[in-house]
């Protein structure tokens, strides 16, 4: 009789022991997993797109709808470098076309009209594919030219003054060296495009050039000053002599505005 009850009791004890051991192992493994950081943590929120003002240092360039800004001077005011007929065609025809094309593209997507031009160009991948190229070309053309009109003045020219002069000397050695590099970059841009002085993502001054109507903000840089090297910007007076246009353009550079833009770029870098 003792032998009959002994075997079930031993079996029951063994079962309890095995279950207890298994539970303890699972509890330890769960604790270890909770303490081990994930190798590739999941991003829980979308990256924030920097929508800082670029066309104007104090406000965004609106797309609701986009508007052609007036020239801040008469068509013939920059005759030291650019003739009146070129200025009229450049502003009233070319820039106006970019504005109209941008507005027409955004009609399909009213929600995008609440974004600034800067925001659209800083996050082109978020633009619907069927209008992405149109926004890139015409939004860029609108932004580039809005900057362009501001950084020229009838009272411009000469060497830079203020903080931008010091920073140019520190970054490029001298204004003459900077101007030479800037002109070379503009002359070397094959076809149509722009040459720029920007503040890059590292906070440094840099000379760069962009194709067609691309703006440096699409690459994370802040455009401080830029010169248009499309043929329509100079061909009536200079024909194919781009180098002459690049040299004369320094006679109308608005260093006061360039200083304002440089200061804004420092604040946002």
XYZ file of C-alpha atoms in Angstrom:
269
model
C 0.000 0.000 0.000
C 2.887 2.430 0.850
C 4.473 1.673 -2.496
C 1.135 2.366 -4.257
C 0.915 5.958 -2.883
C 4.636 6.718 -3.047
C 4.869 6.900 -6.883
C 1.985 9.449 -7.453
C 3.362 11.677 -4.725
C 6.830 11.660 -6.273
C 5.340 12.397 -9.715
C 3.328 15.332 -8.323
C 6.369 16.854 -6.591
C 8.479 16.500 -9.705
C 5.819 18.258 -11.798
C 5.578 21.156 -9.356
C 9.367 21.537 -9.392
C 9.519 21.630 -13.206
C 6.712 24.199 -13.482
C 8.347 26.431 -10.861
C 11.714 26.271 -12.634
C 10.164 27.093 -16.039
C 8.263 30.082 -14.594
C 11.403 31.414 -12.938
C 13.384 31.182 -16.215
C 10.675 33.020 -18.186
C 10.491 35.754 -15.551
C 14.286 36.248 -15.659
C 14.332 36.391 -19.486
C 11.528 38.987 -19.506
C 13.422 41.123 -17.024
C 16.607 40.912 -19.090
C 14.754 41.926 -22.268
C 13.161 44.937 -20.572
C 16.591 46.162 -19.472
C 18.266 45.698 -22.882
C 18.047 48.797 -25.158
C 16.747 48.294 -28.696
C 19.501 48.249 -31.316
C 17.345 50.314 -33.701
C 14.746 52.299 -31.763
C 11.623 53.172 -33.699
C 11.118 56.867 -34.527
C 7.860 57.867 -32.901
C 7.524 61.293 -34.477
C 8.247 62.820 -37.864
C 11.382 64.986 -38.170
C 10.785 68.705 -37.777
C 11.383 70.669 -40.976
C 13.116 74.001 -40.458
C 10.871 76.652 -42.033
C 12.928 79.741 -41.182
C 12.400 82.858 -43.335
C 14.694 83.067 -46.348
C 13.182 85.427 -48.916
C 12.741 88.056 -46.215
C 14.699 87.905 -42.986
C 11.615 88.864 -40.952
C 8.849 86.759 -42.507
C 8.076 83.782 -44.723
C 7.361 84.026 -48.440
C 3.656 83.221 -48.699
C 2.062 80.774 -51.121
C -1.532 81.723 -50.294
C -1.404 82.652 -53.125
C 2.104 83.606 -54.189
C 2.440 87.229 -55.291
C 4.978 89.035 -57.434
C 6.832 91.504 -55.180
C 7.372 94.975 -56.658
C 10.869 96.058 -57.559
C 12.304 98.256 -54.789
C 13.640 100.694 -57.419
C 12.988 101.859 -60.986
C 13.791 99.623 -63.954
C 16.706 101.854 -64.943
C 18.093 102.254 -61.408
C 20.785 99.603 -61.813
C 22.200 100.840 -65.122
C 25.715 100.537 -63.710
C 25.323 96.799 -64.238
C 21.903 95.928 -65.691
C 19.924 97.818 -68.347
C 16.308 98.870 -67.872
C 14.872 96.607 -70.572
C 16.489 93.535 -69.009
C 15.152 94.493 -65.585
C 11.637 94.965 -66.958
C 11.585 91.632 -68.792
C 13.312 89.816 -65.955
C 10.887 91.014 -63.283
C 7.603 91.487 -65.170
C 7.857 88.404 -67.384
C 10.221 85.804 -65.982
C 9.553 86.250 -62.264
C 5.827 86.717 -62.876
C 5.742 83.429 -64.799
C 7.284 81.557 -61.853
C 4.632 83.003 -59.545
C 1.764 82.087 -61.871
C 3.053 78.561 -62.467
C 3.482 77.959 -58.732
C -0.040 79.147 -57.963
C -1.523 76.984 -60.720
C 0.302 73.899 -59.449
C -0.885 74.428 -55.870
C -4.544 74.716 -56.907
C -4.721 70.903 -56.955
C -3.551 70.722 -53.341
C -5.143 73.529 -51.273
C -3.533 72.231 -48.075
C -0.103 73.139 -49.472
C -1.154 76.768 -49.856
C -0.818 77.153 -46.100
C 2.907 76.390 -46.353
C 5.538 78.979 -47.158
C 7.678 78.726 -50.266
C 10.649 78.062 -48.002
C 8.880 75.151 -46.306
C 7.954 73.570 -49.638
C 11.509 73.758 -50.949
C 13.048 72.474 -47.723
C 10.935 69.329 -47.878
C 10.462 68.580 -51.570
C 9.976 64.862 -50.920
C 6.693 65.666 -49.196
C 5.318 67.385 -52.317
C 3.003 65.170 -54.439
C 5.027 63.707 -57.280
C 2.811 65.103 -60.048
C 3.656 68.720 -59.085
C 7.036 68.247 -57.379
C 9.142 69.363 -60.341
C 6.859 72.338 -60.989
C 7.113 73.452 -57.364
C 10.866 72.929 -57.354
C 11.416 74.988 -60.511
C 8.841 77.731 -60.013
C 8.913 77.936 -56.224
C 12.683 78.142 -56.506
C 12.445 80.784 -59.214
C 10.092 82.848 -57.049
C 12.320 82.582 -53.986
C 15.579 83.192 -55.857
C 14.348 86.329 -57.591
C 12.714 87.740 -54.470
C 16.142 87.563 -52.812
C 17.877 88.883 -55.943
C 15.909 92.148 -56.127
C 16.609 92.891 -52.469
C 20.370 92.375 -52.541
C 20.828 94.968 -55.297
C 20.546 98.727 -54.942
C 21.256 101.890 -56.990
C 23.436 102.958 -54.049
C 25.196 99.605 -53.856
C 28.633 98.527 -54.898
C 32.065 98.987 -53.439
C 33.559 96.722 -50.831
C 31.481 95.158 -48.068
C 31.213 96.808 -44.680
C 30.203 95.656 -41.229
C 30.309 92.120 -39.905
C 30.013 90.485 -43.314
C 33.249 92.200 -44.376
C 35.086 90.746 -41.378
C 33.631 87.312 -41.947
C 34.508 87.339 -45.668
C 38.102 88.250 -44.812
C 38.286 85.474 -42.221
C 36.728 82.869 -44.512
C 38.338 83.729 -47.863
C 41.422 85.778 -47.001
C 40.242 89.050 -48.560
C 37.327 90.545 -50.438
C 39.281 90.344 -53.703
C 39.865 86.620 -53.187
C 36.196 86.118 -52.340
C 35.006 88.043 -55.398
C 37.345 86.065 -57.648
C 36.082 82.720 -56.298
C 32.459 83.890 -56.548
C 32.889 84.974 -60.184
C 34.672 81.732 -61.068
C 31.838 79.687 -59.583
C 29.319 81.724 -61.583
C 31.342 81.423 -64.757
C 31.822 77.674 -64.320
C 28.097 76.983 -63.851
C 27.275 75.182 -67.098
C 24.027 76.326 -68.658
C 21.508 78.107 -66.467
C 21.722 78.553 -62.716
C 22.836 80.693 -59.804
C 25.991 81.394 -57.816
C 25.616 81.899 -54.060
C 27.278 82.892 -50.844
C 25.636 80.693 -48.212
C 26.021 79.719 -44.603
C 26.257 75.957 -44.602
C 24.921 73.505 -42.039
C 28.189 73.810 -40.076
C 27.723 77.587 -39.741
C 30.508 78.448 -42.192
C 30.456 80.772 -45.188
C 30.652 78.891 -48.469
C 30.472 79.726 -52.182
C 28.276 77.355 -54.134
C 26.223 77.252 -57.320
C 22.883 75.663 -58.121
C 21.313 74.359 -61.307
C 18.349 76.062 -62.959
C 16.169 77.605 -60.190
C 17.281 75.394 -57.300
C 17.817 77.213 -54.016
C 20.485 76.269 -51.429
C 17.871 75.782 -48.705
C 16.954 72.473 -50.355
C 20.439 71.312 -49.330
C 20.271 72.728 -45.807
C 22.187 75.971 -46.453
C 21.043 79.560 -45.884
C 21.383 81.826 -48.978
C 22.987 85.124 -48.021
C 23.515 86.547 -51.509
C 23.182 85.177 -55.011
C 23.671 86.212 -58.618
C 21.491 84.995 -61.464
C 23.561 83.549 -64.317
C 20.670 82.579 -66.570
C 21.165 84.241 -69.957
C 17.927 86.205 -69.589
C 19.580 88.043 -66.666
C 22.283 89.630 -68.837
C 22.018 88.782 -72.537
C 20.545 92.033 -73.875
C 23.610 94.014 -72.807
C 26.349 91.405 -72.516
C 25.308 88.764 -75.076
C 27.521 85.749 -74.296
C 29.993 87.695 -72.136
C 28.940 86.305 -68.773
C 32.279 87.213 -67.211
C 31.681 90.925 -67.944
C 28.251 90.730 -66.346
C 29.665 89.000 -63.259
C 32.329 91.693 -62.869
C 29.917 94.615 -63.291
C 27.310 93.128 -60.976
C 29.421 94.033 -57.932
C 28.641 97.710 -58.670
C 25.044 97.231 -57.483
C 25.415 94.812 -54.552
C 23.410 96.044 -51.560
C 25.806 95.322 -48.684
C 23.333 96.629 -46.116
C 20.865 93.926 -47.088
C 23.616 91.313 -47.348
C 24.621 92.153 -43.768
C 21.017 91.702 -42.621
C 20.852 88.312 -44.308
C 24.204 87.264 -42.886
C 23.017 88.171 -39.390
C 19.799 86.193 -39.911
C 21.817 83.216 -41.108
C 23.946 83.296 -37.947
C 20.862 83.322 -35.767
C 19.438 80.300 -37.562
C 22.593 78.210 -38.017
